[in-house]
Short mmCIF file of C-alpha atoms and ligand atoms in Angstrom, two decimals:
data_model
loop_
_atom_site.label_atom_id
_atom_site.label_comp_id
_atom_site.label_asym_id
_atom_site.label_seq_id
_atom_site.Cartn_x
_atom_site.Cartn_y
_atom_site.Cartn_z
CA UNK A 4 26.08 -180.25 6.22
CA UNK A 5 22.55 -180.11 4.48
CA UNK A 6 20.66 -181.80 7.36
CA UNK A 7 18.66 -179.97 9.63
CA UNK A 8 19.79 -179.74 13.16
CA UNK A 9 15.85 -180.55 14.10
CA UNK A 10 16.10 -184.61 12.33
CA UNK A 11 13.85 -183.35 9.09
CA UNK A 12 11.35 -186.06 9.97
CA UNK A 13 8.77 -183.86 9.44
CA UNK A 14 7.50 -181.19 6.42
CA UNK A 15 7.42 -178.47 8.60
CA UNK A 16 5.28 -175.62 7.46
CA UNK A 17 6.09 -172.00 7.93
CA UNK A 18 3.65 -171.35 10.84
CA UNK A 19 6.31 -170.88 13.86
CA UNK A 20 4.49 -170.11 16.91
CA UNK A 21 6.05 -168.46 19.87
CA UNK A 22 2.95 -167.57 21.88
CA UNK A 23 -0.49 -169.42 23.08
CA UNK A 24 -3.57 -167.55 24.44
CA UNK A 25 -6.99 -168.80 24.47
CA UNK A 26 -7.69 -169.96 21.22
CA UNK A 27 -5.30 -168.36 19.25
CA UNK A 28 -1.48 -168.81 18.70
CA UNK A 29 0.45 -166.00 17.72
CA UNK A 30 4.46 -166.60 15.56
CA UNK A 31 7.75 -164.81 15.90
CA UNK A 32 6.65 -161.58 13.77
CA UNK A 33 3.34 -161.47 15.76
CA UNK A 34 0.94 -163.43 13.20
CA UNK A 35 -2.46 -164.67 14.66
CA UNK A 36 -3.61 -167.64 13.98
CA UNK A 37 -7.24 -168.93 15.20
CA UNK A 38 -6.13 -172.68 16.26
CA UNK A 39 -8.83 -175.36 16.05
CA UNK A 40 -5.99 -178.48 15.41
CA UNK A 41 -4.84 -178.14 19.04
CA UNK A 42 -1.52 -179.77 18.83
CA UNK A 43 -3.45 -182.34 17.13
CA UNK A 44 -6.39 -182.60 19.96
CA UNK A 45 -4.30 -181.76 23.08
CA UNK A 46 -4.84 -178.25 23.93
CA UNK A 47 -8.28 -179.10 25.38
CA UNK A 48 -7.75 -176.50 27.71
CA UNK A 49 -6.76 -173.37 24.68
CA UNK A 50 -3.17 -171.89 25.48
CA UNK A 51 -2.73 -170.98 29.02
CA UNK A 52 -5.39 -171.84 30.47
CA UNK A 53 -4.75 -170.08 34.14
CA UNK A 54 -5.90 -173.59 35.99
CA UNK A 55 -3.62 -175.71 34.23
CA UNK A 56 -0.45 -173.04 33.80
CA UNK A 57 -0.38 -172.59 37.91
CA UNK A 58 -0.99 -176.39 38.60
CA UNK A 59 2.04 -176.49 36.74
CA UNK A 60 4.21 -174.01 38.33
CA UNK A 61 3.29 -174.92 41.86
CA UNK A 62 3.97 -178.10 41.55
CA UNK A 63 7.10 -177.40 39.34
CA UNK A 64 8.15 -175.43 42.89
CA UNK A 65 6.98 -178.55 45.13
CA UNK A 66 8.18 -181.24 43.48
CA UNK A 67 8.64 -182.53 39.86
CA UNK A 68 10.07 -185.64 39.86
CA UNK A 69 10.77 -188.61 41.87
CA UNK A 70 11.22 -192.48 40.83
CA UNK A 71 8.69 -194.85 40.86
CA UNK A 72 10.29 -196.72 42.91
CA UNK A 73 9.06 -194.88 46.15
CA UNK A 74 5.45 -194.45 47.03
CA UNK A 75 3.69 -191.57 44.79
CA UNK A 76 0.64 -189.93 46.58
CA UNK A 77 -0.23 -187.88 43.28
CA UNK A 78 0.00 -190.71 40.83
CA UNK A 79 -2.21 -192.57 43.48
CA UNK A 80 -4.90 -190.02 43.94
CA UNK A 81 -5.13 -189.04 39.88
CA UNK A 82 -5.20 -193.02 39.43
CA UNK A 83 -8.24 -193.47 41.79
CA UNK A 84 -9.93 -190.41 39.85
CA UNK A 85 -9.53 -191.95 36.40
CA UNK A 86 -10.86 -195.47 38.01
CA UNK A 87 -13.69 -194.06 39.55
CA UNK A 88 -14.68 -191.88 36.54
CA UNK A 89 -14.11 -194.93 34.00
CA UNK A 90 -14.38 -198.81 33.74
CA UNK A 91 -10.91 -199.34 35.15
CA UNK A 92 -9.69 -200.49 38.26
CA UNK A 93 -5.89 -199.96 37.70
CA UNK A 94 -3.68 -196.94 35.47
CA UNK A 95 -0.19 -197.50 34.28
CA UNK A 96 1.02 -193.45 33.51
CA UNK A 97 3.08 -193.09 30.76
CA UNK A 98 5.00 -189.91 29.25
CA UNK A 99 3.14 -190.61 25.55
CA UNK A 100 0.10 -192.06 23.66
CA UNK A 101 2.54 -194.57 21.91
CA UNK A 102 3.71 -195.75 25.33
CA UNK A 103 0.29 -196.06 26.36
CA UNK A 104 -0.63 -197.81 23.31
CA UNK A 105 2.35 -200.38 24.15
CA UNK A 106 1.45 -201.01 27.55
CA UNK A 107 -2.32 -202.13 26.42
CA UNK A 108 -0.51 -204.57 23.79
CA UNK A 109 1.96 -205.66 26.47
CA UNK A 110 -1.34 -206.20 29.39
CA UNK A 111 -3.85 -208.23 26.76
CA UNK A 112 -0.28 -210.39 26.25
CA UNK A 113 0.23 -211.05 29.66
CA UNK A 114 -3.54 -211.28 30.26
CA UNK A 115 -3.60 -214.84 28.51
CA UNK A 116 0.07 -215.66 29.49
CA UNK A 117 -1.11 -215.98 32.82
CA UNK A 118 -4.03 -217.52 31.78
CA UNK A 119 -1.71 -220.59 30.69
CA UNK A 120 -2.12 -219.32 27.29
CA UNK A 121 0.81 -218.05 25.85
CA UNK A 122 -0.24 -218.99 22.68
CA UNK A 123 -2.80 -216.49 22.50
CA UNK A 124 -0.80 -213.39 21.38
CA UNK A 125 -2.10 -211.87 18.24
CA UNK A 126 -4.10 -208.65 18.40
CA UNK A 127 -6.90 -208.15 15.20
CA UNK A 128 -5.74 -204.63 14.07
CA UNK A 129 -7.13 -202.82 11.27
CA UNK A 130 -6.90 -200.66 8.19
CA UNK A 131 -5.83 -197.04 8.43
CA UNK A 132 -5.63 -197.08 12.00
CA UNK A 133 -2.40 -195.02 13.80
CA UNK A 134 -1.33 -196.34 16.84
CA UNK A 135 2.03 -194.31 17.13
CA UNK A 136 5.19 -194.89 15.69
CA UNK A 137 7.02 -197.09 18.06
CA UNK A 138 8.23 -201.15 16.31
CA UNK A 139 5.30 -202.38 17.82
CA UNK A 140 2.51 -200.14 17.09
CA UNK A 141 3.71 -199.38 13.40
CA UNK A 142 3.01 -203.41 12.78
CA UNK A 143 0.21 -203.08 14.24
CA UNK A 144 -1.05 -201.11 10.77
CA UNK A 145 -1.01 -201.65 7.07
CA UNK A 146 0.32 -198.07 5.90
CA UNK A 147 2.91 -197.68 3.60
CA UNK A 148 4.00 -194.74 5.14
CA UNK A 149 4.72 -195.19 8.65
CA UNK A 150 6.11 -198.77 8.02
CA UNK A 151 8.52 -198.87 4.34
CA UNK A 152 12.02 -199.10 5.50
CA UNK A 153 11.10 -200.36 9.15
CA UNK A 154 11.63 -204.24 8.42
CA UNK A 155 11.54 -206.78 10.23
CA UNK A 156 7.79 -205.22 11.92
CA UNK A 157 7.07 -207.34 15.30
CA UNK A 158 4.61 -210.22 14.18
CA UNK A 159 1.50 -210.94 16.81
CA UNK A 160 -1.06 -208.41 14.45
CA UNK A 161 -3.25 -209.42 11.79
CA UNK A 162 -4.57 -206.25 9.99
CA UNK A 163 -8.37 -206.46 9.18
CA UNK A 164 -10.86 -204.11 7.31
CA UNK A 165 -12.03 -201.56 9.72
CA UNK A 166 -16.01 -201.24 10.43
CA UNK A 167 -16.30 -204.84 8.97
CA UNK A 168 -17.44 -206.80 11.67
CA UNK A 169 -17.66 -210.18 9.54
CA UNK A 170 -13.70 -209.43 8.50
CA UNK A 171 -12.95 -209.60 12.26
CA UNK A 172 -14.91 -212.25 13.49
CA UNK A 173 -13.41 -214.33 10.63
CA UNK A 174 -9.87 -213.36 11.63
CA UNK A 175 -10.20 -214.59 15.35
CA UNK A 176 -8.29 -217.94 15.81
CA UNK A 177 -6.98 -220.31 18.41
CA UNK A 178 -3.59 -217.17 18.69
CA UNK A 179 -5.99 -214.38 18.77
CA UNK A 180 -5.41 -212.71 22.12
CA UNK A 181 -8.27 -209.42 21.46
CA UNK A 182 -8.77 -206.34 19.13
CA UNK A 183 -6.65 -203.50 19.29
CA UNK A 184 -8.72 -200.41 17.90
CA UNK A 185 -9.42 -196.30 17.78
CA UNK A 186 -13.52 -196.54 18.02
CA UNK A 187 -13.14 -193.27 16.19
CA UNK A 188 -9.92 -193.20 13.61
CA UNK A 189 -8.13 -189.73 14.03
CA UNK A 190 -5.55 -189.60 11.63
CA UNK A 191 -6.97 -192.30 9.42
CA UNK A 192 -9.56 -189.72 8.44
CA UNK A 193 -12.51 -188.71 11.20
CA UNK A 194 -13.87 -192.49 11.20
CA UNK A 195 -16.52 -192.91 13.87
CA UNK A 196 -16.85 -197.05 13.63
CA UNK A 197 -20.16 -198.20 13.56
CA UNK A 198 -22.08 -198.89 17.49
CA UNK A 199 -22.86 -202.37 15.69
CA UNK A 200 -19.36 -203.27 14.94
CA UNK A 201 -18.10 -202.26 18.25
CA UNK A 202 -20.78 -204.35 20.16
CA UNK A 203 -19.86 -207.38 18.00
CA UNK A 204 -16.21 -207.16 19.12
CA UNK A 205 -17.21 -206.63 22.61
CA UNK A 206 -19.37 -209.78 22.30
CA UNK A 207 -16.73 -211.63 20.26
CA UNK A 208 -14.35 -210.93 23.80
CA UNK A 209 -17.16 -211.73 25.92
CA UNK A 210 -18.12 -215.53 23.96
CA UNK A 211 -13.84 -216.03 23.32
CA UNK A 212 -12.24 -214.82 26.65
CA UNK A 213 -10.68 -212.24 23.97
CA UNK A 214 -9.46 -208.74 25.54
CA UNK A 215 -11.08 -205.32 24.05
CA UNK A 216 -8.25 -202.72 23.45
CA UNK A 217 -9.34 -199.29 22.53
CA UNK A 218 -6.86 -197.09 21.44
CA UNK A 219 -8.57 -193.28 22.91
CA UNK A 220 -5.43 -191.41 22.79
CA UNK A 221 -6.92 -188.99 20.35
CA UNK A 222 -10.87 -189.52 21.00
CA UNK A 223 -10.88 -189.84 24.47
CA UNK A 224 -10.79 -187.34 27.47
CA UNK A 225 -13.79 -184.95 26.46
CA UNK A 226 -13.42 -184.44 22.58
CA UNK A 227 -16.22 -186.23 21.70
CA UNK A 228 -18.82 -184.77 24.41
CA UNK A 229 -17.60 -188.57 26.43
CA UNK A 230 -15.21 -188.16 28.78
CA UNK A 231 -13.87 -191.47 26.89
CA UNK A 232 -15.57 -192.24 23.63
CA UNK A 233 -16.74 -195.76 24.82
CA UNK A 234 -19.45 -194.12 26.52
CA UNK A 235 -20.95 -193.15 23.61
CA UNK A 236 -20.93 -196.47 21.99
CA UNK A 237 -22.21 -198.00 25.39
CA UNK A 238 -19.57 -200.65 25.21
CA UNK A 239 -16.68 -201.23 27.81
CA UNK A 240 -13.25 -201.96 26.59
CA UNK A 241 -11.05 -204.29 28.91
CA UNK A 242 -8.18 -201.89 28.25
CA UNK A 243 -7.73 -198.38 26.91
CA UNK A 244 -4.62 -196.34 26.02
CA UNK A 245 -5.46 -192.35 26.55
CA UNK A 246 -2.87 -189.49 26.39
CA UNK A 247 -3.34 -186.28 23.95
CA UNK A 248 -5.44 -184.53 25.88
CA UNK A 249 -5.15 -185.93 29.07
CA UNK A 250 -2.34 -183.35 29.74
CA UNK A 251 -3.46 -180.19 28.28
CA UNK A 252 -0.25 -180.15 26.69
CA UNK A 253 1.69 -181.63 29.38
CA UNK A 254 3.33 -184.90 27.85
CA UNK A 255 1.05 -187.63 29.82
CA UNK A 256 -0.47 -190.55 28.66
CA UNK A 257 -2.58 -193.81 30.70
CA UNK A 258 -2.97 -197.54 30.35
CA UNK A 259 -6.11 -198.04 31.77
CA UNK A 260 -7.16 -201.66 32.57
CA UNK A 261 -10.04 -203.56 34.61
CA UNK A 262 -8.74 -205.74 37.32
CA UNK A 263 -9.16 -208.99 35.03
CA UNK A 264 -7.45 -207.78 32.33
CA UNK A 265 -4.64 -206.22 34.49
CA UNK A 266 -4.06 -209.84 36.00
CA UNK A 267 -0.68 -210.64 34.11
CA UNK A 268 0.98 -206.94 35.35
CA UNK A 269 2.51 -208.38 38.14
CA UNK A 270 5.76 -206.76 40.22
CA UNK A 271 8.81 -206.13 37.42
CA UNK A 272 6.42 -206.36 34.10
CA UNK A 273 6.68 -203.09 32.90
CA UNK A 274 7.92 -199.81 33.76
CA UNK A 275 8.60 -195.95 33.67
CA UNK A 276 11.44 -193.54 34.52
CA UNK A 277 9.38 -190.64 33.89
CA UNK A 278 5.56 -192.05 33.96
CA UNK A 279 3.13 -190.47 36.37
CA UNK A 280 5.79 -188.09 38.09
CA UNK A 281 4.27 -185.61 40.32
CA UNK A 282 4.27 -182.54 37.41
CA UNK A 283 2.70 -184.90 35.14
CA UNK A 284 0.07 -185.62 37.92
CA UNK A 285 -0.64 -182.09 38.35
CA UNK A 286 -1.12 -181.12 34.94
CA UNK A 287 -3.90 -184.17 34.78
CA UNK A 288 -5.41 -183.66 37.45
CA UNK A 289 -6.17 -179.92 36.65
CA UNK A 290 -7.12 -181.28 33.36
CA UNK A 291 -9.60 -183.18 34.98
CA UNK A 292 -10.72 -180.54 37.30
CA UNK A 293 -12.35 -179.07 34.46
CA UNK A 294 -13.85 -181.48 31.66
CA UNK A 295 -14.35 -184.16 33.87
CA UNK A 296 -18.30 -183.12 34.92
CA UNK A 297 -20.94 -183.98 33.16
CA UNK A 298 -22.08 -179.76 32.14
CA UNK A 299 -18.93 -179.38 30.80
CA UNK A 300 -19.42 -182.31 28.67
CA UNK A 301 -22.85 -181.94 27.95
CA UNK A 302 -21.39 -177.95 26.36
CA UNK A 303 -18.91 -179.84 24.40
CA UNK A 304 -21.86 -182.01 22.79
CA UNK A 305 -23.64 -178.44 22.45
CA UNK A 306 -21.16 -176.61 20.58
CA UNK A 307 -20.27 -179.71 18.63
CA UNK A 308 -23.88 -179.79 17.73
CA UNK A 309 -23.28 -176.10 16.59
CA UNK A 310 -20.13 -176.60 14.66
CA UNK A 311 -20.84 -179.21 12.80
CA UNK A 312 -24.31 -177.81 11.52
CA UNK A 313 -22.33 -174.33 10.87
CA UNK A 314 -19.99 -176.07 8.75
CA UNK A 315 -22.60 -178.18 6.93
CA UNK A 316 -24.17 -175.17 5.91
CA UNK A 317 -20.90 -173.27 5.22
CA UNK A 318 -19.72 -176.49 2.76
CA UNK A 319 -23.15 -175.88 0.92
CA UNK A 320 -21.50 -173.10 -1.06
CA UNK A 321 -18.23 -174.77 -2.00
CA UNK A 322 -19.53 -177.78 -3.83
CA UNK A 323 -16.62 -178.01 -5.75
CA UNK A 324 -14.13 -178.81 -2.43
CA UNK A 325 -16.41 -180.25 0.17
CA UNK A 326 -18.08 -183.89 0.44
CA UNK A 327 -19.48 -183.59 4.04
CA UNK A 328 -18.75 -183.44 7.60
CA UNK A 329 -18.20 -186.41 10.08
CA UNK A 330 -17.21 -187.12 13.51
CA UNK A 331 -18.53 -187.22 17.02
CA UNK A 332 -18.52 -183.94 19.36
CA UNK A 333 -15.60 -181.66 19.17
CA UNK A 334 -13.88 -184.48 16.78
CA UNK A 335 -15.10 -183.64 13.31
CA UNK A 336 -13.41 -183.72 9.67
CA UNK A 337 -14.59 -182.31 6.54
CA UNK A 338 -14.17 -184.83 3.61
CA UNK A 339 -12.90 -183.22 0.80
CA UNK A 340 -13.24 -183.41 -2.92
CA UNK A 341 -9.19 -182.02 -3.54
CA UNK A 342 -6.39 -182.66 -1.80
CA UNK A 343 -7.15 -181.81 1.91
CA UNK A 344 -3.11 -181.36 2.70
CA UNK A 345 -2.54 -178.70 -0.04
CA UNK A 346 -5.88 -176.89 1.55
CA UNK A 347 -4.68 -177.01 5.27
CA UNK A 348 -1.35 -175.24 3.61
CA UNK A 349 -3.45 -172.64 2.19
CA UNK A 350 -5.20 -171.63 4.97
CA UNK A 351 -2.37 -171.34 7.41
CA UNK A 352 -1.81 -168.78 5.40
CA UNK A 353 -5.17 -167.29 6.06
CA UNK A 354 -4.52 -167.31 9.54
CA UNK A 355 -6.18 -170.73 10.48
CA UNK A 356 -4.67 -174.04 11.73
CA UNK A 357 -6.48 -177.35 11.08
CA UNK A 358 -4.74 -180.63 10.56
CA UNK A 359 -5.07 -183.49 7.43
CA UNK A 360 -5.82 -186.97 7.66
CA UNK A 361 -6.06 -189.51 5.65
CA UNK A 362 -9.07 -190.14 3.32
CA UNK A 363 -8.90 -186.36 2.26
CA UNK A 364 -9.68 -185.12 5.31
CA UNK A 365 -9.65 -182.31 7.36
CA UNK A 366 -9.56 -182.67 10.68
CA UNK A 367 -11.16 -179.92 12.84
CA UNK A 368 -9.92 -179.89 16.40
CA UNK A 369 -10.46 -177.37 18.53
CA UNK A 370 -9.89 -176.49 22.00
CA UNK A 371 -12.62 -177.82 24.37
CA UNK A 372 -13.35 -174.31 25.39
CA UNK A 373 -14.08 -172.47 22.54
CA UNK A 374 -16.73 -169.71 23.01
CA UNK A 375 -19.90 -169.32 19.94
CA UNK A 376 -17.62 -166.68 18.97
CA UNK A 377 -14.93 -168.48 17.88
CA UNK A 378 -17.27 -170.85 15.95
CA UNK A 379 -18.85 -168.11 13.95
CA UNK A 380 -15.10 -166.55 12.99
CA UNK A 381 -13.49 -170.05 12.36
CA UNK A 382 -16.73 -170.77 9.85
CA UNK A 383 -16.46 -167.29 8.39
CA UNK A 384 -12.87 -167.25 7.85
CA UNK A 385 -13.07 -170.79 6.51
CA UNK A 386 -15.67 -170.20 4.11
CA UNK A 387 -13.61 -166.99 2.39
CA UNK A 388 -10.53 -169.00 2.44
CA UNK A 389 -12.86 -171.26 0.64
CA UNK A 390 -13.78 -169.06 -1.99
CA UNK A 391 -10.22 -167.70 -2.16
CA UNK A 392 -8.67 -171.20 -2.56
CA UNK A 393 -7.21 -172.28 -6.05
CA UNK A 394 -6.57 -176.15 -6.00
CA UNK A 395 -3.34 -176.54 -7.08
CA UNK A 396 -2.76 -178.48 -10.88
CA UNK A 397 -1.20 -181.61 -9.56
CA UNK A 398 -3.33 -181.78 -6.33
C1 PLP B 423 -1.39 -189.55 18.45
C2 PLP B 423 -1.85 -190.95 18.59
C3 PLP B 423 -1.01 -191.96 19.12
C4 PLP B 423 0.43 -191.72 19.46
O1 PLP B 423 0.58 -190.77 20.48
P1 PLP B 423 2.03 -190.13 20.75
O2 PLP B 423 1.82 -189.28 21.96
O3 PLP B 423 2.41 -189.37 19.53
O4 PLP B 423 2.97 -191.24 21.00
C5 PLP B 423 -1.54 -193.22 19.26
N1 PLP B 423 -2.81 -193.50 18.93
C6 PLP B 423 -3.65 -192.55 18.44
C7 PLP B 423 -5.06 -192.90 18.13
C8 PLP B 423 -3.18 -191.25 18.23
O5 PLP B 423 -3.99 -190.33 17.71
#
C-alpha cells in the first residue's frame, strides 16, 4: 500500500511536535521551535497554559459529555457570557469553525424563510475568502484549490470582489438573503477590508432587510486587540461564526446571532451531538477568563503595536524578500516578494513556525501572551533566517 495511514490530505512538513510550553513547541528528538502560527491562531493561551490545562482536567473528572437533549447549565452560563460581551442575544456551540460557519449560512436562510421569503437565499461571498472546507462553505469561494474535483458545489453564493463595495452593492438582487464575509481574510492573505466597505454592507442590510454574516473564526476572540474584530470596524454583524481561538485549543466553535436574525432557529432546525458539551464549555470559559477584559486587550493592541513596528524595521534590510507588513493587532502578515511557502519551509528549519497564505504571505500568529521577549527573539531570529535564506530557482 503507498497511502499513508494519516489520508495524505495534507503536505506535511517535518516539524513533529510532541510537547507545548509557553511559546515554544518542542518535537520527538527535543527540537525547539519558537511558535508564533499557533495552530493557525488557536493557541491564544501558548501551550499549557495552567488556567486552561486544569479547567480541562476538572471538568474532564466532573463531567464531559452529555446530550443536548437535557438541560446544560455550562453551555447556558458560557452562552450568556458571549451575549453579554457581544451583539448577540443567542449562541449555537459547535465542535468547529466550519460548523459554525454553516450554522450562520443555515440562520440568514431561515431568517427570510420565516420572513415569507424563501426566495431570498443567496449569500454575496467574495474572492479569496476561506470559509472551511465543508460542500457548503467551499461554494461559498472562487478558489481553485479547495473546490476542483468537488462538483456539483451547493448554489445560493454569488462570489464578488472583496473590498469593492460597488461590486457588492451591484450583486444584491430580489434572492440576495445578506453577505457572508471574514472582515479581515486569514488565509486569503492578512486582508483587513476597508471600515468603508464594511459600513456600506452594514447599510446595504440595514436599507434591504439583508442579514450581515461575519465569518471571525480566525480574527475574532482577542487576535486583533477586539475581543471580535467588528469592534474595531464599529459595525455590528447580525450573525458571526467564531471558533479558533475560542478554545485555546480545545475543538469549540459559536454561531452567534441577535434575536432578529435568530428568528427562523426554531425547535428541530439544527443540531449537535457534540456542540457545547460541558468540556468544551470549560475550556471556553477559561478562555474567556483571561482575554475577555479590556487590559488584556488593550496589551494585545500594545504588543501588536510593537511587533509590527519591529518587523517593519527588521524587513528594511531584506529588500529583496519583503513588501510590507499588514494586519490588525496580533493578526499580521508580511507580504513577500518570493514565494512565502518555500520561506515558511526554510525557517522551520531555523527553529521558527509561521504559517502561508495566499497573496505571498506570511502570516504571523502568535500566542496572545507573548512576553517583549519573545518579540525581540522571533524578530532576531527572523531577520538571520532572512539573511541566511536562498530563494529557491523555481520559487
Ligand atoms: C479556519 C477557518 C475556518 C474553518 O475552521 P475549521 O475549524 O477548520 O472548520 C472558517 N473560516 C475561517 C475564516 C477560518 O480561518
Amino acid at each position: 500500500m503507498a497511502i499513508t495511514p494519516l489520508m495524505p490530505v495534507y503536505p506535511r512538513s517535518p516539524v513533529r511536535p510532541v510537547r507545548g510550553e509557553g511559546v515554544y513547541l518542542y518535537g520527538e528528538n527535543g527540537e525547539q521551535y519558537l511558535d508564533f502560527a499557533s495552530g493557525i491562531a488557536v493557541n491564544l493561551l501558548g501551550h499549557g497554559h495552567p488556567h486552561l490545562t486544569q479547567a480541562i482536567q476538572k471538568q474532564a473528572e466532573t463531567l464531559i459529555h452529555v446530550s443536548n437533549l437535557y438541560g446544560s447549565p455550562q453551555g447556558e452560563a458560557f452562552a450568556k457570557r458571549l451575549c453579554d460581551l457581544t451583539f448577540a442575544d443567542t449562541v449555537f456551540f459547535t465542535n468547529s469553525g466550519v460548523e459554525a460557519v454553516e450554522c450562520a449560512i443555515k440562520t440568514a436562510r431561515r431568517y427570510h424563510f420565516a420572513g415569507g421569503n424563501p426566495h431570498k437565499n443567496t449569500l454575496i461571498t467574495f474572492n479569496n475568502a476561506f470559509h472551511g472546507r465543508t460542500m457548503a462553505t467551499i461554494s461559498a469561494t472562487d478558489q481553485p484549490k479547495m473546490i476542483d474535483g468537488f462538483a456539483p458545489l451547493l448554489p445560493g453564493f454569488n462570489v464578488v470582489q472583496f473590498d469593492d463595495l460597488d461590486a457588492a452593492l451591484a450583486a444584491v438582487d430580489d434572492n440576495t438573503a445578506g453577505f457572508l464575509l471574514e472582515p479581515i481574510q486569514g488565509e486569503g492573505g492578512i486582508r483587513p477590508a476597508s471600515k468603508e466597505f464594511i459600513a456600506g454592507l452594514r447599510k446595504c442590510c440595514d436599507e434591504n432587510d439583508l442579514m450581515l454574516l461575519f465569518d471571525e473564526v480566525q480574527c475574532g476572540v482577542a487576535r486583533t486587540g477586539y475581543l471580535y474584530a467588528y469592534e474595531y470596524y464599529g459595525v455590528t454583524p447580525d450573525i458571526m461564526a467564531s471558533a479558533k481561538g475560542i478554545g485555546g485549543g480545545f475543538p469549540m466553535g459559536a454561531c452567534l446571532a441577535s434575536e432578529k436574525a435568530a428568528r427562523g432557529m426554531v425547535v428541530g432546525t439544527h443540531g449537535s451531538t457534540y456542540g457545547g458539551n460541558p468540556l468544551a464549555m470549560a475550556a471556553g470559559q477559561a478562555v474567556f477568563d483571561i482575554v475577555a477584559n479590556e487590559a488584556f486587550l488593550a496589551d494585545v493592541r500594545a504588543k501588536g503595536e510593537r511587533l509590527r513596528s519591529a518587523l517593519e524595521q527588521m524587513i528594511g534590510n531584506h529588500d529583496q524578500l519583503f513588501e510590507g507588513v499588514r494586519g490588525v493587532g496580533l493578526m499580521l502578515g508580511l507580504k513577500m516578494k518570493t514565494d512565502s511557502r518555500a520561506f515558511v519551509t526554510w525557517l522551520r528549519t531555523q527553529g521558527i513556525l509561521l504559517v502561508a497564505a495566499g497573496d505571498n504571505v506570511v502570516r504571523v500568529l502568535p500566542p496572545l501572551v507573548i512576553e517583549d521577549a519573545h518579540i525581540q527573539e522571533f524578530v532576531g531570529k527572523l531577520s538571520e533566517a532572512a539573511a541566511a535564506y536562498q530563494v529557491p530557482e523555481a520559487a
